[in-house]
Amino acid sequence: MPDVQITEYWTLEFVACLIGNLTCSAAFGVMYLYSGELAPTSHRGMILSLSSASARVGSFAGTYVGLLYAIADRRVPLAVFAGLTCIFMISIFFLSDPTGRRIPETPLDVEILTGNKDFLKLHHDLEEEETTGK
């Protein structure tokens, strides 16, 4: 399949790769920073470590997806990268906005802020048992 020339130096594939790289980098930055805001203070270091580790796995796997150029049509690696980029961009829209809210400090605070009624009822029952000595 021939390249679609936009100008003498720019092809459609090159522009698509640049846009994909930009959006993927932006999505990673937002997800990395935002994950620390979602985690309670007691777990924040572990969450940021997992976020960083998953990014390293992705960067390692990305080089092997690039090797698909040698054995498959060049649209296959581009489709893999474009598909993952779209998934990351869409996932950002489902994150809640923490502006003006208190950042949870313990896992119990997370359950209270999310309004998990089953957990809150269980926690309330456990507190009653502790105070009454049953």
Coordinates of N, CA and C in Angstrom, one line a residue:
M1 N 0.9 -1.2 0.0 CA 0.0 0.0 0.0 C 0.9 1.2 0.0
P2 N 0.7 2.1 -0.9 CA 1.6 3.3 -1.0 C 1.2 4.3 0.1
D3 N 2.2 5.1 0.4 CA 2.0 6.2 1.4 C 1.2 7.3 0.8
V4 N 0.4 7.9 1.7 CA -0.4 9.1 1.3 C 0.5 10.3 1.6
Q5 N 0.9 10.9 0.6 CA 1.8 12.1 0.7 C 1.0 13.3 1.1
I6 N 1.3 14.0 2.1 CA 0.7 15.3 2.5 C 1.5 16.4 1.9
T7 N 2.8 16.4 2.2 CA 3.7 17.3 1.6 C 4.9 16.5 1.1
E8 N 6.0 17.2 0.7 CA 7.1 16.4 0.2 C 7.7 15.5 1.3
Y9 N 7.7 16.0 2.5 CA 8.4 15.3 3.6 C 7.4 14.6 4.6
W10 N 6.1 15.0 4.5 CA 5.1 14.4 5.5 C 4.2 13.5 4.8
T11 N 4.1 12.3 5.4 CA 3.1 11.3 5.0 C 2.0 11.2 6.0
L12 N 0.9 10.6 5.6 CA -0.2 10.4 6.5 C 0.2 9.5 7.7
E13 N 1.0 8.5 7.4 CA 1.4 7.5 8.4 C 2.3 8.3 9.5
F14 N 3.1 9.2 9.0 CA 4.0 9.9 9.9 C 3.2 10.9 10.8
V15 N 2.2 11.5 10.2 CA 1.4 12.4 11.0 C 0.5 11.6 12.0
A16 N 0.0 10.5 11.6 CA -0.8 9.6 12.5 C 0.1 9.1 13.7
C17 N 1.4 8.8 13.4 CA 2.3 8.3 14.4 C 2.6 9.5 15.4
L18 N 2.8 10.7 14.9 CA 3.0 11.8 15.8 C 1.8 12.1 16.7
I19 N 0.6 12.1 16.1 CA -0.6 12.4 16.9 C -0.8 11.3 17.9
G20 N -0.5 10.0 17.5 CA -0.7 8.9 18.5 C 0.3 9.0 19.6
N21 N 1.6 9.3 19.3 CA 2.6 9.5 20.3 C 2.2 10.6 21.3
L22 N 1.8 11.7 20.8 CA 1.4 12.8 21.6 C 0.2 12.4 22.6
T23 N -0.8 11.8 22.0 CA -2.0 11.5 22.9 C -1.6 10.4 23.9
C24 N -0.8 9.4 23.4 CA -0.4 8.3 24.4 C 0.4 8.9 25.5
S25 N 1.3 9.8 25.2 CA 2.1 10.4 26.2 C 1.3 11.2 27.2
A26 N 0.3 12.0 26.7 CA -0.6 12.8 27.5 C -1.4 11.9 28.4
A27 N -1.9 10.8 27.8 CA -2.8 9.9 28.6 C -1.9 9.2 29.7
F28 N -0.7 8.9 29.4 CA 0.2 8.3 30.5 C 0.4 9.3 31.6
G29 N 0.7 10.5 31.2 CA 1.0 11.5 32.2 C -0.2 11.8 33.1
V30 N -1.4 11.8 32.5 CA -2.6 12.1 33.3 C -2.9 10.9 34.2
M31 N -2.8 9.7 33.7 CA -3.1 8.5 34.5 C -2.1 8.3 35.6
Y32 N -0.8 8.6 35.3 CA 0.2 8.5 36.4 C 0.0 9.4 37.5
L33 N -0.3 10.7 37.2 CA -0.5 11.7 38.2 C -1.8 11.5 38.9
Y34 N -2.8 11.1 38.2 CA -4.2 11.0 38.7 C -4.3 9.8 39.7
S35 N -3.5 8.7 39.4 CA -3.6 7.6 40.2 C -3.2 7.9 41.7
G36 N -2.3 8.8 41.8 CA -1.9 9.2 43.2 C -3.0 9.9 43.9
E37 N -3.8 10.6 43.2 CA -4.9 11.4 43.8 C -6.1 10.4 44.2
L38 N -6.2 9.3 43.5 CA -7.3 8.4 43.9 C -7.0 7.5 45.1
A39 N -5.7 7.3 45.3 CA -5.3 6.3 46.3 C -5.3 7.0 47.7
P40 N -5.6 6.3 48.7 CA -5.5 6.8 50.1 C -4.0 7.0 50.4
T41 N -3.7 7.9 51.3 CA -2.3 8.3 51.6 C -1.5 7.1 52.0
S42 N -2.1 6.2 52.8 CA -1.4 5.0 53.2 C -1.0 4.1 52.1
H43 N -1.6 4.2 50.9 CA -1.3 3.3 49.8 C -0.7 4.0 48.6
R44 N -0.6 5.3 48.7 CA -0.2 6.1 47.6 C 1.2 5.7 47.0
G45 N 2.2 5.4 47.8 CA 3.5 5.0 47.3 C 3.4 3.7 46.5
M46 N 2.6 2.7 47.0 CA 2.4 1.5 46.3 C 1.7 1.6 45.0
I47 N 0.7 2.5 44.9 CA -0.1 2.7 43.7 C 0.8 3.4 42.7
L48 N 1.6 4.4 43.1 CA 2.5 5.1 42.1 C 3.6 4.1 41.6
S49 N 4.0 3.2 42.5 CA 5.0 2.2 42.0 C 4.4 1.2 41.0
L50 N 3.2 0.8 41.3 CA 2.5 -0.1 40.3 C 2.3 0.6 39.0
S51 N 1.9 1.9 39.1 CA 1.7 2.7 37.8 C 3.0 2.8 37.0
S52 N 4.1 3.1 37.7 CA 5.3 3.2 37.0 C 5.8 1.8 36.5
A53 N 5.6 0.8 37.2 CA 6.0 -0.6 36.8 C 5.2 -1.0 35.5
S54 N 3.9 -0.7 35.5 CA 3.1 -1.0 34.3 C 3.5 -0.2 33.1
A55 N 4.0 1.0 33.3 CA 4.5 1.8 32.2 C 5.8 1.2 31.7
R56 N 6.6 0.7 32.5 CA 7.8 0.0 32.1 C 7.5 -1.2 31.3
V57 N 6.5 -2.0 31.7 CA 6.2 -3.2 31.0 C 5.6 -2.8 29.6
G58 N 4.9 -1.7 29.5 CA 4.3 -1.2 28.3 C 5.4 -0.7 27.3
S59 N 6.4 -0.1 27.9 CA 7.5 0.4 27.0 C 8.4 -0.7 26.5
F60 N 8.5 -1.8 27.4 CA 9.3 -3.0 26.9 C 8.5 -3.7 25.8
A61 N 7.2 -3.9 26.0 CA 6.4 -4.6 25.0 C 6.3 -3.8 23.7
G62 N 6.3 -2.5 23.8 CA 6.2 -1.7 22.6 C 7.3 -1.9 21.6
T63 N 8.5 -2.2 22.0 CA 9.5 -2.5 21.1 C 9.3 -3.8 20.3
Y64 N 8.7 -4.7 21.0 CA 8.4 -6.0 20.3 C 7.2 -5.9 19.3
V65 N 6.3 -5.0 19.6 CA 5.2 -4.8 18.7 C 5.7 -4.1 17.4
G66 N 6.8 -3.3 17.6 CA 7.4 -2.7 16.4 C 8.1 -3.7 15.5
L67 N 8.4 -4.9 16.1 CA 9.0 -6.0 15.3 C 8.0 -6.6 14.3
L68 N 6.7 -6.4 14.6 CA 5.7 -6.9 13.7 C 5.8 -6.4 12.3
Y69 N 6.5 -5.3 12.1 CA 6.7 -4.7 10.8 C 7.4 -5.7 9.9
A70 N 8.3 -6.5 10.4 CA 9.0 -7.5 9.6 C 8.2 -8.7 9.2
I71 N 7.2 -9.1 10.0 CA 6.4 -10.3 9.7 C 5.0 -10.1 9.3
A72 N 4.5 -8.9 9.5 CA 3.1 -8.6 9.2 C 2.9 -7.3 8.4
D73 N 1.8 -7.1 7.9 CA 1.5 -5.9 7.2 C 1.7 -4.7 8.1
R74 N 2.2 -3.6 7.6 CA 2.5 -2.5 8.5 C 1.3 -1.9 9.2
R75 N 0.1 -2.2 8.8 CA -1.1 -1.7 9.4 C -1.3 -2.4 10.8
V76 N -0.8 -3.6 11.0 CA -1.0 -4.3 12.2 C -0.4 -3.6 13.4
P77 N 0.9 -3.3 13.4 CA 1.5 -2.5 14.5 C 0.9 -1.2 14.7
L78 N 0.5 -0.5 13.6 CA -0.1 0.8 13.8 C -1.5 0.6 14.4
A79 N -2.2 -0.4 14.1 CA -3.5 -0.7 14.6 C -3.4 -1.0 16.1
V80 N -2.4 -1.7 16.5 CA -2.2 -2.1 17.9 C -1.9 -0.8 18.7
F81 N -1.0 0.0 18.2 CA -0.7 1.3 18.9 C -1.9 2.3 18.9
A82 N -2.6 2.4 17.8 CA -3.7 3.3 17.7 C -4.9 2.8 18.6
G83 N -5.1 1.4 18.7 CA -6.1 0.9 19.5 C -5.9 1.1 21.0
L84 N -4.6 0.9 21.4 CA -4.3 1.1 22.8 C -4.4 2.6 23.2
T85 N -4.0 3.5 22.3 CA -4.1 4.9 22.5 C -5.5 5.3 22.7
C86 N -6.4 4.8 21.8 CA -7.8 5.1 22.0 C -8.4 4.6 23.3
I87 N -8.0 3.4 23.7 CA -8.5 2.9 25.0 C -8.0 3.8 26.1
F88 N -6.8 4.2 26.1 CA -6.3 5.1 27.2 C -7.0 6.4 27.2
M89 N -7.2 7.0 26.0 CA -7.9 8.3 25.9 C -9.4 8.2 26.4
I90 N -10.0 7.1 26.1 CA -11.4 6.9 26.5 C -11.5 6.7 28.0
S91 N -10.5 5.9 28.6 CA -10.5 5.6 30.0 C -10.4 6.9 30.8
I92 N -9.7 7.9 30.3 CA -9.5 9.2 31.1 C -10.9 9.8 31.3
F93 N -11.8 9.7 30.4 CA -13.1 10.4 30.5 C -13.9 9.8 31.6
F94 N -13.6 8.6 32.1 CA -14.4 7.9 33.1 C -13.8 8.2 34.5
L95 N -12.8 8.9 34.6 CA -12.2 9.3 35.9 C -13.0 10.4 36.5
S96 N -13.2 10.3 37.8 CA -13.9 11.4 38.5 C -13.0 12.6 38.8
D97 N -13.6 13.7 39.0 CA -12.8 14.9 39.3 C -12.6 15.1 40.8
P98 N -11.4 15.1 41.3 CA -11.2 15.2 42.7 C -11.2 16.7 43.2
T99 N -11.5 17.7 42.3 CA -11.4 19.1 42.7 C -12.5 19.3 43.8
G100 N -12.0 19.9 44.9 CA -12.9 20.3 46.0 C -13.3 19.2 46.9
R101 N -12.8 18.0 46.7 CA -13.1 16.9 47.6 C -11.9 16.6 48.4
R102 N -12.1 16.0 49.6 CA -11.1 15.6 50.5 C -10.4 14.4 49.9
I103 N -9.1 14.3 50.0 CA -8.3 13.2 49.5 C -8.4 12.1 50.6
P104 N -8.7 10.9 50.3 CA -8.8 9.8 51.3 C -7.4 9.5 51.9
E105 N -7.4 9.3 53.2 CA -6.2 9.0 53.9 C -6.1 7.5 54.3
T106 N -7.2 6.8 54.4 CA -7.2 5.4 54.7 C -8.1 4.7 53.8
P107 N -8.0 3.3 53.7 CA -9.0 2.6 52.9 C -10.4 2.8 53.3
L108 N -10.6 3.0 54.6 CA -12.0 3.3 55.1 C -12.5 4.6 54.5
D109 N -11.6 5.6 54.4 CA -12.1 6.8 53.8 C -12.5 6.7 52.4
V110 N -11.8 5.7 51.7 CA -12.2 5.5 50.3 C -13.6 4.9 50.2
E111 N -13.9 3.9 51.1 CA -15.2 3.3 51.1 C -16.3 4.4 51.5
I112 N -16.0 5.3 52.4 CA -16.9 6.3 52.8 C -17.2 7.3 51.7
L113 N -16.1 7.7 51.0 CA -16.2 8.6 49.9 C -17.0 8.0 48.7
T114 N -16.8 6.7 48.4 CA -17.5 6.1 47.3 C -18.9 5.7 47.7
G115 N -19.2 5.7 48.9 CA -20.6 5.4 49.4 C -20.9 3.9 49.3
N116 N -19.9 3.0 49.5 CA -20.1 1.6 49.5 C -21.0 1.2 50.7
K117 N -22.3 1.1 50.5 CA -23.2 0.9 51.6 C -23.0 -0.5 52.3
D118 N -22.7 -1.5 51.5 CA -22.5 -2.9 52.1 C -21.3 -2.9 53.0
F119 N -20.2 -2.2 52.6 CA -19.0 -2.1 53.4 C -19.2 -1.3 54.6
L120 N -19.9 -0.2 54.5 CA -20.2 0.7 55.6 C -21.1 0.0 56.6
K121 N -22.1 -0.8 56.2 CA -22.9 -1.5 57.1 C -22.1 -2.6 57.9
L122 N -21.2 -3.3 57.1 CA -20.4 -4.3 57.8 C -19.4 -3.6 58.8
H123 N -18.9 -2.5 58.4 CA -18.0 -1.7 59.3 C -18.7 -1.3 60.6
H124 N -19.9 -0.8 60.4 CA -20.7 -0.3 61.5 C -21.0 -1.5 62.4
D125 N -21.4 -2.6 61.9 CA -21.7 -3.8 62.7 C -20.4 -4.3 63.5
L126 N -19.3 -4.2 62.8 CA -18.0 -4.6 63.5 C -17.7 -3.6 64.7
E127 N -17.9 -2.3 64.4 CA -17.7 -1.4 65.5 C -18.6 -1.6 66.7
E128 N -19.9 -1.9 66.4 CA -20.8 -2.2 67.5 C -20.4 -3.4 68.3
E129 N -19.9 -4.4 67.6 CA -19.5 -5.6 68.3 C -18.3 -5.3 69.2
E130 N -17.4 -4.5 68.7 CA -16.2 -4.1 69.5 C -16.6 -3.3 70.7
T131 N -17.6 -2.4 70.6 CA -17.9 -1.6 71.7 C -18.8 -2.3 72.8
T132 N -19.6 -3.3 72.3 CA -20.5 -4.0 73.2 C -19.8 -5.2 73.8
G133 N -18.7 -5.6 73.1 CA -17.9 -6.8 73.6 C -18.5 -8.1 73.3
K134 N -19.3 -8.2 72.2 CA -19.9 -9.5 71.8 C -18.9 -10.3 71.1

